[in-house]
Coordinates of C-alpha atoms and ligand atoms in Angstrom, one line a residue:
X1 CA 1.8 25.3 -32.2
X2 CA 1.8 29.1 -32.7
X3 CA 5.3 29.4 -30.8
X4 CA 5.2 32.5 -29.4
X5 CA 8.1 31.8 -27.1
X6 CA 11.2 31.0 -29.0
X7 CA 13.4 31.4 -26.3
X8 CA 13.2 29.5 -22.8
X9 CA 15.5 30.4 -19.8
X10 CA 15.2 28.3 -16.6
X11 CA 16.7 29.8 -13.6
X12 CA 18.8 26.7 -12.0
X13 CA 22.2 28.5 -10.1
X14 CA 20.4 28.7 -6.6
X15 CA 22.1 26.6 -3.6
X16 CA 18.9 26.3 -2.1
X17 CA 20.3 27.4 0.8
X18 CA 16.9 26.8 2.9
X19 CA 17.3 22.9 1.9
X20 CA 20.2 22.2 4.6
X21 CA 21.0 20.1 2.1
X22 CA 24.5 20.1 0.5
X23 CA 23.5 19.2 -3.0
X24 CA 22.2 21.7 -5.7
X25 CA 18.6 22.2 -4.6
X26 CA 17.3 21.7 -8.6
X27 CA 18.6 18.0 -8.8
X28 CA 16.7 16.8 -5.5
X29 CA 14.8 13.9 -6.6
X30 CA 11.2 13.8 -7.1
X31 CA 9.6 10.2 -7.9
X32 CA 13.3 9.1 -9.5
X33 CA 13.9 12.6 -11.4
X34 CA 15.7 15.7 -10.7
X35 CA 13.2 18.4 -10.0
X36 CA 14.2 20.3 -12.8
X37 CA 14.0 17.9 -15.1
X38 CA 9.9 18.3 -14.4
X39 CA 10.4 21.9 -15.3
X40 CA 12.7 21.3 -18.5
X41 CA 10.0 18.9 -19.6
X42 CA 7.4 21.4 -19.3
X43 CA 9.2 23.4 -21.1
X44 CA 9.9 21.5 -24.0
X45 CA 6.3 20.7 -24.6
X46 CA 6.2 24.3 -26.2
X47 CA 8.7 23.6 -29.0
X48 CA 10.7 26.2 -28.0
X49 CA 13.7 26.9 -30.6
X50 CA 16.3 27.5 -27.6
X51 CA 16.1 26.5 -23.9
X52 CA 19.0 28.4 -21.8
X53 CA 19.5 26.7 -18.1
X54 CA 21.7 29.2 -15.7
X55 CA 23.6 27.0 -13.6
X56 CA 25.9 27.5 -10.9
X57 CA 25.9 25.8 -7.5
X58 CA 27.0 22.4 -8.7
X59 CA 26.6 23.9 -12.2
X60 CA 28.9 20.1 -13.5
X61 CA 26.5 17.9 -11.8
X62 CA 23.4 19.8 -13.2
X63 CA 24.8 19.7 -16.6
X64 CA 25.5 16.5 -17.0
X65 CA 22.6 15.0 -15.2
X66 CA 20.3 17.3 -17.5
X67 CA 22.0 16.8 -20.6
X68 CA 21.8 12.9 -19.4
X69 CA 17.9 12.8 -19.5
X70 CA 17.4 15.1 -22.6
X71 CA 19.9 14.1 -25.2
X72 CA 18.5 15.8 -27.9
X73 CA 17.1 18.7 -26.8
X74 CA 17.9 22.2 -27.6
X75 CA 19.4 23.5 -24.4
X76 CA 22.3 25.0 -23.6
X77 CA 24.2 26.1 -20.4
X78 CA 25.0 29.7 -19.3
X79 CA 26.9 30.0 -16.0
X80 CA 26.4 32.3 -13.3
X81 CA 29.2 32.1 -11.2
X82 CA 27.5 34.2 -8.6
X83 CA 24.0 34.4 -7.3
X84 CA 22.7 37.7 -7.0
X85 CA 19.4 36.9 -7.7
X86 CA 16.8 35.9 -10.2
X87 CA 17.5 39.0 -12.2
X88 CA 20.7 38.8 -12.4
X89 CA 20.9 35.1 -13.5
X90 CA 18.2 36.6 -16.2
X91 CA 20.9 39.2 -16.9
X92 CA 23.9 36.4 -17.2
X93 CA 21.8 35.4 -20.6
X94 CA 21.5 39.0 -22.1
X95 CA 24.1 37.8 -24.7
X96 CA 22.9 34.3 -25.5
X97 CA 19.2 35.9 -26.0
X98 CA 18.8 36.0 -29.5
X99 CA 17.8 39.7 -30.0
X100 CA 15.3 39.1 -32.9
X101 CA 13.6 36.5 -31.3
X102 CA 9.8 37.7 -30.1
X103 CA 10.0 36.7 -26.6
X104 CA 11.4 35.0 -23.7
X105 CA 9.8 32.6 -21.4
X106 CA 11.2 32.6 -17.8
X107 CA 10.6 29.8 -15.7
X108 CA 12.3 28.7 -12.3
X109 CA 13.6 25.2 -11.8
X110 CA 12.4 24.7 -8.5
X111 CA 8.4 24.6 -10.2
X112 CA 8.2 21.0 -10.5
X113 CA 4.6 20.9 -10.4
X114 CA 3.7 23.4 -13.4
X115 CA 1.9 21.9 -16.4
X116 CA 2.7 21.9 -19.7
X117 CA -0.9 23.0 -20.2
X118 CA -0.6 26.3 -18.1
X119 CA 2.5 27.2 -20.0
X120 CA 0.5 27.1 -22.8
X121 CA -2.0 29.0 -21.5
X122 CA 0.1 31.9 -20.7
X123 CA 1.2 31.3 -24.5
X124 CA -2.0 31.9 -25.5
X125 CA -3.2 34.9 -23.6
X126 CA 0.4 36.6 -24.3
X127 CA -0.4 36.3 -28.2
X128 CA -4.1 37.3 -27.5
X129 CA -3.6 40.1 -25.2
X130 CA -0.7 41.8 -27.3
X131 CA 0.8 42.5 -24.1
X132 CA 4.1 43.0 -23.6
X133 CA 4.8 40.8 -20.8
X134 CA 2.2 38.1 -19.3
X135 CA 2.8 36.3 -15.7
X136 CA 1.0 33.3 -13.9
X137 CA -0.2 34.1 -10.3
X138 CA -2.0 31.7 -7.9
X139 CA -4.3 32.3 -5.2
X140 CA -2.3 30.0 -2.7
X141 CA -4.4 28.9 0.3
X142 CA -0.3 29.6 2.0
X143 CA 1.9 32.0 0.6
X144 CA 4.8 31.1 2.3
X145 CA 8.1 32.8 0.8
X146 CA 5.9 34.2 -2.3
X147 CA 6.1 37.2 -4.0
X148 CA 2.8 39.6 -3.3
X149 CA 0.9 40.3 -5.9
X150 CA 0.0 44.1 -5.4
X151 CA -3.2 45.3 -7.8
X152 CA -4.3 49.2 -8.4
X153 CA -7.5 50.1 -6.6
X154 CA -10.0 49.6 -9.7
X155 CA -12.9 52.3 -9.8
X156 CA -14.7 50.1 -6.9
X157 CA -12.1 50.9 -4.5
X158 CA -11.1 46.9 -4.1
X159 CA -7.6 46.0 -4.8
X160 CA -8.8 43.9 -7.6
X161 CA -7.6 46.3 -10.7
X162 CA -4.2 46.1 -13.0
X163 CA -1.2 44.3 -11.8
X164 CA 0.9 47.3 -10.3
X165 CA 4.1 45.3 -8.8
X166 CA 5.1 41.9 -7.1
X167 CA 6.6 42.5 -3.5
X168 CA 8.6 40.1 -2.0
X169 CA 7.7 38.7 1.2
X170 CA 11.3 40.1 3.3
X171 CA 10.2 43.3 1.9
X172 CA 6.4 42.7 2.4
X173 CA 4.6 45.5 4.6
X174 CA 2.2 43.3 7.1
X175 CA -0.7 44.5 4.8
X176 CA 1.0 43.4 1.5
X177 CA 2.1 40.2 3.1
X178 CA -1.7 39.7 4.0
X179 CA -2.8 39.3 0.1
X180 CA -3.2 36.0 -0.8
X181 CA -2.4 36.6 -4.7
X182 CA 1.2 35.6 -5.1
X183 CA 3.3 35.4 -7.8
X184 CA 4.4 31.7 -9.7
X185 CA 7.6 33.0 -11.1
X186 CA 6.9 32.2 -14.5
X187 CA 6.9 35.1 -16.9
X188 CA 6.4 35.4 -20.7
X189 CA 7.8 39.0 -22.0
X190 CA 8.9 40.5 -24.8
X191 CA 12.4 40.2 -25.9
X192 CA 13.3 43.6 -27.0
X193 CA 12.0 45.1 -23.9
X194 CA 13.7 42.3 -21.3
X195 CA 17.0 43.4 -22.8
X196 CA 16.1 47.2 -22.5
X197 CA 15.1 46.6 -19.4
X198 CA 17.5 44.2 -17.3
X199 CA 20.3 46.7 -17.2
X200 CA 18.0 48.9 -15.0
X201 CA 17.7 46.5 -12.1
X202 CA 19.0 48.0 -9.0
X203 CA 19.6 45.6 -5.6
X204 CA 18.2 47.7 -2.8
X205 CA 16.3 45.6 -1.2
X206 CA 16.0 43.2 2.0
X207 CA 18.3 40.9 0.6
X208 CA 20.7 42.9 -1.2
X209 CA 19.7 41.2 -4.5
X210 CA 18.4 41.8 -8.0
X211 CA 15.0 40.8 -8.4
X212 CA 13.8 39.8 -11.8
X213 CA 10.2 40.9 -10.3
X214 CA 10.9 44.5 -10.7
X215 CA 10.9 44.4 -14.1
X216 CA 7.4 43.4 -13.5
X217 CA 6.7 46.9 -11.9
X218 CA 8.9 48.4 -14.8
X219 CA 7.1 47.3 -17.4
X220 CA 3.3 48.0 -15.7
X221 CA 4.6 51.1 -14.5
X222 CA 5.3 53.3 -17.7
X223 CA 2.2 52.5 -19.1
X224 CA 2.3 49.3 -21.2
X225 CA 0.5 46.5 -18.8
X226 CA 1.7 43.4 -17.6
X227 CA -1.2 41.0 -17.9
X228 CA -1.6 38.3 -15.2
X229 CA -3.1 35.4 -15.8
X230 CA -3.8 33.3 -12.8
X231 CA -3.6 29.9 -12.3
X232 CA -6.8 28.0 -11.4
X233 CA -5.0 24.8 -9.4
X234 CA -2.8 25.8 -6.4
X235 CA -1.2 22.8 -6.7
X236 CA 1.2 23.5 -9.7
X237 CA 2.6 26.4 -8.1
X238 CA 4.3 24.4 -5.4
X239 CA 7.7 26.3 -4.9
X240 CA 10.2 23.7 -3.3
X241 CA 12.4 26.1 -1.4
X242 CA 12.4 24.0 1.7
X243 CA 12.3 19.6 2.2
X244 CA 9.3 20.0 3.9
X245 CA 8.1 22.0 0.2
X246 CA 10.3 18.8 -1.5
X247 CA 8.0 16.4 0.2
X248 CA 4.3 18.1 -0.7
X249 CA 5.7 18.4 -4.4
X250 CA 6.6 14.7 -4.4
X251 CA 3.4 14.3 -3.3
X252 CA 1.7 15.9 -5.9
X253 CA 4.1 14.3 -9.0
X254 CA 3.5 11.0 -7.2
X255 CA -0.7 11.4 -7.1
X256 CA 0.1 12.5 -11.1
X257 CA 2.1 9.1 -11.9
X258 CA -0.4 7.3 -10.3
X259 CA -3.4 8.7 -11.8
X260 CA -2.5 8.0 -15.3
X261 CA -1.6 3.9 -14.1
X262 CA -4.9 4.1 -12.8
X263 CA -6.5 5.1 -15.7
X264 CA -4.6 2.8 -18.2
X265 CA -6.0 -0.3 -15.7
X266 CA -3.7 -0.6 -13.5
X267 CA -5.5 -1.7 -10.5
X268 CA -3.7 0.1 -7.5
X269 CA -5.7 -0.9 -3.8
X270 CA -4.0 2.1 -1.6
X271 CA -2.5 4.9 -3.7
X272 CA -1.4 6.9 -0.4
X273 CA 0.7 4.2 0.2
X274 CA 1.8 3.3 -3.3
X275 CA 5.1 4.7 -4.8
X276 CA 6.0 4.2 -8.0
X277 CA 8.6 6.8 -9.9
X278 CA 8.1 8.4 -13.1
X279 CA 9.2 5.8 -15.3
X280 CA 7.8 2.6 -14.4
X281 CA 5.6 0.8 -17.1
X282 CA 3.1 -1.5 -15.4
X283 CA 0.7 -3.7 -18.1
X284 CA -2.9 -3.7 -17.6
X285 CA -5.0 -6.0 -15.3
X286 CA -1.9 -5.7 -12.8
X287 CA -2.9 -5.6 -9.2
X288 CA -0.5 -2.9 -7.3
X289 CA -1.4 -3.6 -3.1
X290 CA -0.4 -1.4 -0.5
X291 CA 2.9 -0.1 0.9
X292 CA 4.7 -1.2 -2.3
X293 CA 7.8 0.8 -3.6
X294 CA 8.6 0.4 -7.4
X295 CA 11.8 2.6 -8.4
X296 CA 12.6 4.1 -12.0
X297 CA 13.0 2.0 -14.8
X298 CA 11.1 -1.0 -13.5
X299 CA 8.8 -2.9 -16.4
X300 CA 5.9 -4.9 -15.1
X301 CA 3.9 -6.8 -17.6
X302 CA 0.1 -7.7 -17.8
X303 CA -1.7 -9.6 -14.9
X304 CA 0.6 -9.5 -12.6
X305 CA 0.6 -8.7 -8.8
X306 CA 2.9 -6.6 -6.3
X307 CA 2.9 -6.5 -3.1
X308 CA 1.8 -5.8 0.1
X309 CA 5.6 -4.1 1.0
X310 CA 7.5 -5.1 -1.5
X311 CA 10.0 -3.2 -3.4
X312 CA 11.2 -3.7 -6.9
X313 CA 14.8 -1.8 -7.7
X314 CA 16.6 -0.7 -10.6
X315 CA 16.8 -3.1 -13.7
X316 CA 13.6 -5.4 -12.5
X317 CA 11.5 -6.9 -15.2
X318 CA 8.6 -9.2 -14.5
X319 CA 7.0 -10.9 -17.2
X320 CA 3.0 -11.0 -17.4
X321 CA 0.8 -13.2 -14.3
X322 CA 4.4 -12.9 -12.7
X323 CA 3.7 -12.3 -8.6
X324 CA 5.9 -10.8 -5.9
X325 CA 4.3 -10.6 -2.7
X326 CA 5.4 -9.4 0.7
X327 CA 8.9 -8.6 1.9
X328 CA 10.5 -9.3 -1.2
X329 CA 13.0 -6.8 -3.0
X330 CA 14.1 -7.5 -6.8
X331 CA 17.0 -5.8 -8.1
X332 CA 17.9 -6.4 -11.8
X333 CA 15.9 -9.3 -11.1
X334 CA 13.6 -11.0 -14.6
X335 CA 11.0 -12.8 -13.2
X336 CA 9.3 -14.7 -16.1
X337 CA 5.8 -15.2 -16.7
X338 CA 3.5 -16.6 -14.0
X339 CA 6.6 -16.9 -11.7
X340 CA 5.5 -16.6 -8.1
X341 CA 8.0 -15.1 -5.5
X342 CA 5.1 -14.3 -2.5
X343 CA 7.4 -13.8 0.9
X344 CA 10.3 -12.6 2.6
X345 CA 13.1 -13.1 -0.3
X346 CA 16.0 -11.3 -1.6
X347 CA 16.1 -11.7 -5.3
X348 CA 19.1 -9.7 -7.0
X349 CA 20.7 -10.0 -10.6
X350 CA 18.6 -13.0 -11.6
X351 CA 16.9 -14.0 -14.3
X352 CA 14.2 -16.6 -13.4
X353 CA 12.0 -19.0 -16.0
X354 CA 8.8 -18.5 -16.4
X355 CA 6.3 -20.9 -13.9
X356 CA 8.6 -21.2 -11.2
X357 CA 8.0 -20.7 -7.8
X358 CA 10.6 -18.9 -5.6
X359 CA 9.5 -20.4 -1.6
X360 CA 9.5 -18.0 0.8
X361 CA 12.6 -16.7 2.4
X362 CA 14.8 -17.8 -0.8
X363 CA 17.6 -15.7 -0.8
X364 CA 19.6 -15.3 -3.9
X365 CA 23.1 -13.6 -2.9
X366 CA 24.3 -11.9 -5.6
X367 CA 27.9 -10.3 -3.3
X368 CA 30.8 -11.8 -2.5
X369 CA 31.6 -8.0 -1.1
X370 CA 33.8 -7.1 -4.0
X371 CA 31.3 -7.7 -7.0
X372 CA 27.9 -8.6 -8.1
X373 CA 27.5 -11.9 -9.5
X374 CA 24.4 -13.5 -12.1
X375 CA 22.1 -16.3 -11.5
X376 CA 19.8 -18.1 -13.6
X377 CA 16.7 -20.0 -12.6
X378 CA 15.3 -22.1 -14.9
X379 CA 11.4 -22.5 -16.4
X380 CA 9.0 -24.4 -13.9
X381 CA 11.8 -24.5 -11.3
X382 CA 10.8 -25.4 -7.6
X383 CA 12.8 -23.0 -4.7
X384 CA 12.6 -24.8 -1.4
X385 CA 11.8 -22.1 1.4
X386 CA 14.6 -20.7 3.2
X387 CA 17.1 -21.7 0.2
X388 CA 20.3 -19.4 -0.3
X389 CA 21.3 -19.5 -4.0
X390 CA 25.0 -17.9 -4.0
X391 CA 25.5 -16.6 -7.1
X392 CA 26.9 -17.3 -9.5
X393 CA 24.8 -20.5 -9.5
X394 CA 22.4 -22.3 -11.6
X395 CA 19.1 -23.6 -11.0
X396 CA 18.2 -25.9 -14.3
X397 CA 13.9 -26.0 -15.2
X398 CA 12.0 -28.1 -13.6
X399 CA 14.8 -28.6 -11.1
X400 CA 14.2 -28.6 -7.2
X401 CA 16.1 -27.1 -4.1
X402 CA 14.8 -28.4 -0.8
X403 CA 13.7 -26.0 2.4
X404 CA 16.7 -24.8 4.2
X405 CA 18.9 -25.6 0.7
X406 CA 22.5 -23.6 0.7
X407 CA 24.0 -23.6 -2.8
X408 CA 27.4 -22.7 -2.7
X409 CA 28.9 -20.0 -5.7
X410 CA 29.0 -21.8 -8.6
X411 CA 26.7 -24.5 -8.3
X412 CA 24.7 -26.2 -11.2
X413 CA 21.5 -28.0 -10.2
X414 CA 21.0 -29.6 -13.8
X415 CA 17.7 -30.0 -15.1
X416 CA 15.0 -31.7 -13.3
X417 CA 17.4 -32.8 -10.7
X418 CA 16.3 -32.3 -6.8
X419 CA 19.3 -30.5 -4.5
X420 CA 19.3 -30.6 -0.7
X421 CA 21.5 -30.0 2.1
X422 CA 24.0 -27.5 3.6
X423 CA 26.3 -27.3 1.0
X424 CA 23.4 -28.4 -1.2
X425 CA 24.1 -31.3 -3.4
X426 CA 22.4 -33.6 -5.7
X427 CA 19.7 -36.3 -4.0
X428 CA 20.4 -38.7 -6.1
X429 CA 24.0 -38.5 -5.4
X430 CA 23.1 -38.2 -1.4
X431 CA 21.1 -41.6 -1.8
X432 CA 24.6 -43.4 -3.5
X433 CA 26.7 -42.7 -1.5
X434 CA 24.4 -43.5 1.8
X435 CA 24.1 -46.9 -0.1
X436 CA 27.7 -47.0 0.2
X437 CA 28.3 -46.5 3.3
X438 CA 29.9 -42.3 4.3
X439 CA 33.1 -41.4 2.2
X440 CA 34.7 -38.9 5.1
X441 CA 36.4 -37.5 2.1
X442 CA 33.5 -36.5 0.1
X443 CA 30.6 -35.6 2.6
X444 CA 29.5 -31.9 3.0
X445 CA 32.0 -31.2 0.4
X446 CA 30.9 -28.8 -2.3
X447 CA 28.8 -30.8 -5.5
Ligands
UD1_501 C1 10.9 33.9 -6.4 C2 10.3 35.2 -6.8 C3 9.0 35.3 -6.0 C4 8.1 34.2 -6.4 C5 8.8 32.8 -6.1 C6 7.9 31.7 -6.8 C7 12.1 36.8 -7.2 C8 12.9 37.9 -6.7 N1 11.2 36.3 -6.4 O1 11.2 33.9 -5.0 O2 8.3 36.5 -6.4 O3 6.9 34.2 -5.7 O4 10.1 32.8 -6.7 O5 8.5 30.5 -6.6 O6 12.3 36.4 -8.3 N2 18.2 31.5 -8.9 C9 19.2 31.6 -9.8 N3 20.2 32.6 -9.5 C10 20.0 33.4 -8.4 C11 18.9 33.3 -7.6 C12 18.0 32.3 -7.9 O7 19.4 30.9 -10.7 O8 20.9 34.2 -8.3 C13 17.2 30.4 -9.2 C14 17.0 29.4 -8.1 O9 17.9 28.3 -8.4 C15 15.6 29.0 -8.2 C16 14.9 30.2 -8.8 O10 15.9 31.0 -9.4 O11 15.4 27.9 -9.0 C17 14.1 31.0 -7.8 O12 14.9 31.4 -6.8 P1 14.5 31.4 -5.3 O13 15.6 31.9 -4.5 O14 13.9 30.1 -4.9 O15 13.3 32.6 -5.3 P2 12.1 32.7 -4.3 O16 12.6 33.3 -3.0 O17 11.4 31.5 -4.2
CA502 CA1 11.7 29.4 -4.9

């Protein structure tokens, strides 16, 4: 595409002090992501040649978890060790902006909710225009903790004329604070005058900081026209300065992640009660019913169904026609194809045959409270209800545990054989040694 901004730089050093929260406010999660790495994302849809991210609160932590997700991508890290503001994190990049670049795209990292699209948009209008600085603004229904937009009076007399200067709310006058045209925070200028410009910021203001928004009022102010461009949804320009924000912008992601299930035919009963994180592939024709949780990185095949209230974790692959019905919780669990685990079970770091059936309550105990142990469950394998399965343990195909079962650590139900009991142990073995009569030394000892 017609790259008009070469150069990215995402504003990331904030604490997030409004949070209460002690970690850096950019990697709060959102649907199994950091925030930012929604806004990163965004920002690599434009191809840009360099993406600069100013870190500082838990600038390690940032760094690695971003350079985690996006291996491969251009960006690199500029530190600002202290926050004085949005302009002055802008300022910290002065000398890793490539001067002969064109322009510089600003964005903020706690924008989860942008699109790619809009970006693009503002792209567009900055190369139509020939401006030299382009900004999104929003109509927000609530303009809590926004910048103002303030317009000249047009010929009219209605405040509805150029973009003059964004006011921050502290420094709002009740009349200014009354407009409902606020500005997103995402601005597209040109390079040569950013760096003329920067150096001018000054910090008198409510909160003793420098504001990257007076370069705004800078650049419309000697002449040259900063050209807004507003943004139709409301939606994307949910700021997350607050958990109460974090929660509406989950909100939003989430409707996002399930929308586009929904229209590859995933068939999902309740999507207010639905969660599912970013990352989640679920095959067409599968049924998703309500008050289900399904966590990043889970793979659900083709014809299956989940739920009501379940909860598949980390590492949980089920096969197509596999079901997993209420109560039940997978963790690195593979559930093959047409398996059928419907209640109340526990199934971690398993891998299960296809046509089995799991009987409601099984639990498979994958802790000895030091470390995690595997079990295998075999093809067409029959769990009585109620059984405990303590890993490691094996459960051979077309083998049977009976209700109530308790298979101690280790255990190998061979093939087609049929295990009962507390300590659970072989039928046919049971029935021998009733015909002999009880061995005191043997009975209830482990198989
Ligand atoms: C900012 C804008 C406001 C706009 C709003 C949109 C300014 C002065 N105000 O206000 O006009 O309506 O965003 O969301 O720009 N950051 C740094 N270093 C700093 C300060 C902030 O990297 O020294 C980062 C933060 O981590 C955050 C972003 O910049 O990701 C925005 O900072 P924040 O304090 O949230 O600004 P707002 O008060 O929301
Ligand atoms: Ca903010």
């Amino acid at each position: 595409m017609g790259a008009a901004a070469e150069t990215v730089v995402i504003l990331a050093a904030g604490q997030g002090t409004r949070m209460r929260t002690s970690k850096p406010k950019v990697l709060a999660e959102l649907c199994g992501r950091p925030m930012l790495a929604y806004v990163v994302e965004g920002a690599l849809a434009l191809e840009p040649q360099r993406v600069l991210i100013v870190i500082g609160k838990g600038a390690d932590e940032v760094r690695e978890k971003i350079s985690t997700l996006f291996p491969d991508a251009p960006i690199e890290f500029v530190l600002q060790e202290e926050q004085l503001g949005t302009g002055h994190a802008v300022q910290c990049c002065s000398d890793s902006i490539d001067s002969t670049s064109r322009s510089v795209l600003i964005l903020y990292g706690d924008m989860p909710l942008l699109r790619a699209e809009t970006l693009m948009q503002l792209q567009q209008e900055y190369l139509e225009q020939g401006s030299r600085a382009c900004l999104l603004t929003v109509h927000a229904l609530d303009p809590r903790g926004f910048g103002r937009v303030i317009r000249s009076r047009d010929s009219s007399g209605s405040a509805g004329g150029a973009l003059e200067r964004i006011v921050e709310e502290r420094d709002a006058s009740p009349e200014q604070l009354a407009l409902r045209e606020v500005n997103v925070g995402v601005y597209l200028i040109n390079t040569e005058e950013l760096l003329r410009l920067l150096p001018t910021l000054q910090n008198n203001n409510a909160q003793g900081e420098y504001y990257l928004t007076d370069i705004v009022h800078a650049l419309a102010s000697d002449g040259g026209g900063v050209q807004p461009v507003v943004v139709a949804d409301p939606e994307e320009a949910i700021g997350v300065n607050t958990l109460r924000h974090l929660a509406e912008a989950r909100r939003g992601i989430q409707d996002r992640i399930l929308e586009r299930h929904l229209a590859a035919g995933v068939f999902i009963e309740d999507p207010d009660t639905t969660f599912v994180d970013w990352d989640v592939e679920i095959g067409t024709g599968t049924r998703i019913l309500p008050c289900t949780v399904i966590r990043s990185g889970v793979r659900i095949g083709e014809g299956c169904e989940v739920g009501p209230f379940s909860h598949l974790r980390v590492g949980s692959v089920l096969d197509n026609g596999a079901e997993i019905g209420n109560f039940t919780e997978t963790k690195k669990a593979h559930v093959g194809a047409g398996t059928k685990a419907k209640h109340l079970s526990y199934l971690g770091d398993v891998s299960i045959g296809s046509g089995a059936n799991i009987g409601a309550g099984t639990i498979v105990a994958n802790y000895d409270g030091v470390n995690k142990h595997h079990t295998d469950i075999g093809d067409r394998a029959f769990v009585g209800s109620g059984s405990v399965i303590i890993a490691p343990s094996t459960v051979g195909a077309d083998a049977t545990t009976g209700g109530g079962a308790v298979l101690t650590g280790g255990s190998v139900v061979p093939p087609g054989d049929v295990w009962i009991g507390v300590p659970a142990q072989s039928l046919a073995d049971r029935k021998a040694k009733k015909g002999r009569g009880p061995d005191p030394s043997t009975e209830g000892a482990k198989p």
